[in-house]
PDB file of C-alpha atoms in Angstrom:
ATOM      1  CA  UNK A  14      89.852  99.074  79.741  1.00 86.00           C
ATOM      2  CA  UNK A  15      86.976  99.044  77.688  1.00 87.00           C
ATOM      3  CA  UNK A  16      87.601 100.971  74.719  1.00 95.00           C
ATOM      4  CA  UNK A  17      84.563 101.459  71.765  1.00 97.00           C
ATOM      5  CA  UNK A  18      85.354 103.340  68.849  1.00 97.00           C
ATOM      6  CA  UNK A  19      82.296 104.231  66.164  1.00 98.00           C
ATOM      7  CA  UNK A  20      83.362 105.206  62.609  1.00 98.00           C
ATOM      8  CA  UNK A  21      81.330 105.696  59.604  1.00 98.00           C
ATOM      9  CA  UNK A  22      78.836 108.360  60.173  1.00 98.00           C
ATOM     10  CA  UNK A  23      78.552 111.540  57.676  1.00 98.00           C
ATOM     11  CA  UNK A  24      76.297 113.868  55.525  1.00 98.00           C
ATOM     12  CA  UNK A  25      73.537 112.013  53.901  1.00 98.00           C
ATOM     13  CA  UNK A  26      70.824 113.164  51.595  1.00 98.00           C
ATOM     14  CA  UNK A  27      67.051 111.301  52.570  1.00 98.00           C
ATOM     15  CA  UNK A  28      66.928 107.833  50.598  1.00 98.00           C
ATOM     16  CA  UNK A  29      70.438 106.878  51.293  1.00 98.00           C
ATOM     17  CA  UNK A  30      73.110 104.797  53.349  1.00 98.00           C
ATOM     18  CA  UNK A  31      75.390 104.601  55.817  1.00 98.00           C
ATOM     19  CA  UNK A  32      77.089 101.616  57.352  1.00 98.00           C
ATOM     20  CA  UNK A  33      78.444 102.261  60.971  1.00 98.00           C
ATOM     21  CA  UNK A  34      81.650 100.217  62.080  1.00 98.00           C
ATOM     22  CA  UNK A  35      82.073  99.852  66.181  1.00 98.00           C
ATOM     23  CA  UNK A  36      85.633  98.570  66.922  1.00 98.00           C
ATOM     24  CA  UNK A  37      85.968  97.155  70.377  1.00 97.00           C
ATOM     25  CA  UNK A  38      88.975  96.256  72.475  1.00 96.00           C
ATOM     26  CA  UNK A  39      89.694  95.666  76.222  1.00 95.00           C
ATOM     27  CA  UNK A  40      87.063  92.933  76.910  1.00 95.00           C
ATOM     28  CA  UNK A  41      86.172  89.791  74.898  1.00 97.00           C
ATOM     29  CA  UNK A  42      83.587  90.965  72.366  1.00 97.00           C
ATOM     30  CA  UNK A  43      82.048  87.913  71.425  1.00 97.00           C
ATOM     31  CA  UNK A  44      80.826  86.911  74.763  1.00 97.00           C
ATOM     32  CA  UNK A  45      78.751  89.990  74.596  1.00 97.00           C
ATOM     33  CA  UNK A  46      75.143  90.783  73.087  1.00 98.00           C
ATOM     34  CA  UNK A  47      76.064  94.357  71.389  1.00 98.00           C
ATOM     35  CA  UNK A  48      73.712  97.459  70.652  1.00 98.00           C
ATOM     36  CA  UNK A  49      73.833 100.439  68.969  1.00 98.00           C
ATOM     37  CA  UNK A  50      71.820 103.526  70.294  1.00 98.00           C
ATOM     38  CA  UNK A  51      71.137 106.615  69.203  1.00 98.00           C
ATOM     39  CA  UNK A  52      71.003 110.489  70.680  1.00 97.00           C
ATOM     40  CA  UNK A  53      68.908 113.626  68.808  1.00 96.00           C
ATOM     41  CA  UNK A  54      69.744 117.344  69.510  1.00 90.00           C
ATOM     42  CA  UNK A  55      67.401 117.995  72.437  1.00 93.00           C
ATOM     43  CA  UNK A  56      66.291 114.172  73.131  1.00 95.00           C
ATOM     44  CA  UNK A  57      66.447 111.045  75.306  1.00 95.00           C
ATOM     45  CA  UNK A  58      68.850 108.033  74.318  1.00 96.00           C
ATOM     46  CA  UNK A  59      67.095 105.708  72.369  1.00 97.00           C
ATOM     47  CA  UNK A  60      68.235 101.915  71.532  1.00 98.00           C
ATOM     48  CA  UNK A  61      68.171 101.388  68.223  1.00 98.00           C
ATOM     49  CA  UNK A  62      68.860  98.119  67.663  1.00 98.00           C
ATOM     50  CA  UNK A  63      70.811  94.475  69.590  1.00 98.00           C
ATOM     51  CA  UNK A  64      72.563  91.757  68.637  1.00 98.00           C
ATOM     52  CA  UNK A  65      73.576  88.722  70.489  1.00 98.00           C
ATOM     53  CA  UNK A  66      76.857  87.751  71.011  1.00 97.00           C
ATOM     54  CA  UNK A  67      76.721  84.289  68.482  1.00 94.00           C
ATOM     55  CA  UNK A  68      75.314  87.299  65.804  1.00 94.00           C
ATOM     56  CA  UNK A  69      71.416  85.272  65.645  1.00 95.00           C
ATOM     57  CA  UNK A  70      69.420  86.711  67.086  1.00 97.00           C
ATOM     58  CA  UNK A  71      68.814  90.738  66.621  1.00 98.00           C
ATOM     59  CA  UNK A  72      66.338  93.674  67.542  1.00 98.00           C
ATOM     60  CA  UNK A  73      65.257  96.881  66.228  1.00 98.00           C
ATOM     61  CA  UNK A  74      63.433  99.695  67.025  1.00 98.00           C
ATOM     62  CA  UNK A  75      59.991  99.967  65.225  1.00 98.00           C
ATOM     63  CA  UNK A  76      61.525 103.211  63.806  1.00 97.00           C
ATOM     64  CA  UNK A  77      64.199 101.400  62.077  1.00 98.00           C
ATOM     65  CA  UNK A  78      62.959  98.460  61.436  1.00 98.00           C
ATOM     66  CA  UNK A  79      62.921  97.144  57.355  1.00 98.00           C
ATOM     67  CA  UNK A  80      65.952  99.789  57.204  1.00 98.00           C
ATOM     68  CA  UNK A  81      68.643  99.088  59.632  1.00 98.00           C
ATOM     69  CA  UNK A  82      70.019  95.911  59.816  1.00 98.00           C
ATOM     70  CA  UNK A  83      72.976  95.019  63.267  1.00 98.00           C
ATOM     71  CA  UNK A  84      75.632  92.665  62.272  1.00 98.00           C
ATOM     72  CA  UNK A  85      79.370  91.572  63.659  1.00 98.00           C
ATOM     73  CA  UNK A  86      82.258  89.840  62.944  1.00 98.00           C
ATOM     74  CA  UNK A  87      83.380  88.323  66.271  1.00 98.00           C
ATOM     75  CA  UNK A  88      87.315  87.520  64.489  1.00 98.00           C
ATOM     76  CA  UNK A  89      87.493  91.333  63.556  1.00 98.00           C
ATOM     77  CA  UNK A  90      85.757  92.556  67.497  1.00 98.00           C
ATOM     78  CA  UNK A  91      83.703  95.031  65.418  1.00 98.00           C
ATOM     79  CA  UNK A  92      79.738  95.757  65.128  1.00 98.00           C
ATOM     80  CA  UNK A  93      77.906  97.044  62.139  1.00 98.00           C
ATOM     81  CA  UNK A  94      74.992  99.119  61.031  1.00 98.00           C
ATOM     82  CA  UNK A  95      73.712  98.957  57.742  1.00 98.00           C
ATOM     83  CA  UNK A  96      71.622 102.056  57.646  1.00 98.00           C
ATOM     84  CA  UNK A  97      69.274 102.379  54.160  1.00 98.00           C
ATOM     85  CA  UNK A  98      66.544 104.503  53.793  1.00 98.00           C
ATOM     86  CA  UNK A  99      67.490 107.261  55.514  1.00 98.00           C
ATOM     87  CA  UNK A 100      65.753 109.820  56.799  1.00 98.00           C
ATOM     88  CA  UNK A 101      65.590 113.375  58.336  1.00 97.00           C
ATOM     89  CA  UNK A 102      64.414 111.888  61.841  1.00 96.00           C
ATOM     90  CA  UNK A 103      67.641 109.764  61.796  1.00 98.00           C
ATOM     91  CA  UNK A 104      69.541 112.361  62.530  1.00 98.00           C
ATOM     92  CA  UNK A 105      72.096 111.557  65.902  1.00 98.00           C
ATOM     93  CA  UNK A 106      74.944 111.086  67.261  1.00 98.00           C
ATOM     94  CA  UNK A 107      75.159 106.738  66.925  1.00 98.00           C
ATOM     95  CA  UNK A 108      77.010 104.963  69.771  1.00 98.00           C
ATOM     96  CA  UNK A 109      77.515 101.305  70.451  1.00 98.00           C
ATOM     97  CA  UNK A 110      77.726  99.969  73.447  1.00 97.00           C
ATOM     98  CA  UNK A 111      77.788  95.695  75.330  1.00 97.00           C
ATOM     99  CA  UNK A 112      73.336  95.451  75.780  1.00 97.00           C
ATOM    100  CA  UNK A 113      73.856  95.284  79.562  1.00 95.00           C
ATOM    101  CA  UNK A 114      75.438  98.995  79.597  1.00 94.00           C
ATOM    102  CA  UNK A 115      73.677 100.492  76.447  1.00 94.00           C
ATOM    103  CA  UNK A 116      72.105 103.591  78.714  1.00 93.00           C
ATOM    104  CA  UNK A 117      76.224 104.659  79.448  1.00 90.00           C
ATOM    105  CA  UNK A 118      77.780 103.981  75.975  1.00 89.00           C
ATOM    106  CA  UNK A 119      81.241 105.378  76.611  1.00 88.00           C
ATOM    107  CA  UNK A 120      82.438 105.663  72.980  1.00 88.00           C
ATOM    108  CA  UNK A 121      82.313 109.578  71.673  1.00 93.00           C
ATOM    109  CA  UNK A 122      80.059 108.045  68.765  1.00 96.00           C
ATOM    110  CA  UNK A 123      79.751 109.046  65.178  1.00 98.00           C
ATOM    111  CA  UNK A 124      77.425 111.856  63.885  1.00 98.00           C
ATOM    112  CA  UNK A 125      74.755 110.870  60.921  1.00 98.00           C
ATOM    113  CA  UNK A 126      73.042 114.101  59.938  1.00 98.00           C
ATOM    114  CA  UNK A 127      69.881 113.393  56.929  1.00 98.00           C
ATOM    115  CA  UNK A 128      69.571 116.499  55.085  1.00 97.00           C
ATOM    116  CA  UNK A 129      69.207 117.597  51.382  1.00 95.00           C
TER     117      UNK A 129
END
């Protein structure tokens, strides 16, 4: 069973960080390209950034990009997200997810809420 577990989210004030852990289990993580997406009160999934499964090559959402930066550590089966720069728009429930199934993440995801 496919198990994703997000950690790492919180209360931020605009300006700062927050790094986002993913810990996977029940399917062998590094033969998968990994994403992390992104839900806002009242709005549509969005994909906020990839990562394939050797940790090269990655993507990013023009609204993240120069902030948020996708990284894993195959040995540990976890995914990162180093989120800097933070702000109010931000704000969402952050779920990871294997790329090929990144519109049905099935983690319960972390909150991030930017506010002063």
């Amino acid at each position: 069973e496919v198990q994703l577990v997000e950690s790492g989210g919180g209360l931020v004030q605009p300006g700062g960080s927050l790094r986002l852990s993913c810990a996977a289990s029940g399917f062998t993580f590094s033969n998968y390209a990994m994403a992390w997406v992104r839900q806002a009160p009242g709005k549509g999934l969005e994909l906020v950034s990839a990562v394939a499964s050797n940790g090269v090559t990655t993507s990013y959402a023009d609204s993240v990009k120069g902030r948020f930066s996708i990284s894993r550590d195959n040995a540990k089966n976890t995914l990162y997200l180093q989120m800097n720069s933070l702000k109010p728009e931000d704000t969402a429930v952050y779920r990871c997810a294997p790329l090929s199934q990144y519109k049905t993440p099935p983690g319960q995801g972390t909150q991030v809420t930017v506010s002063s």
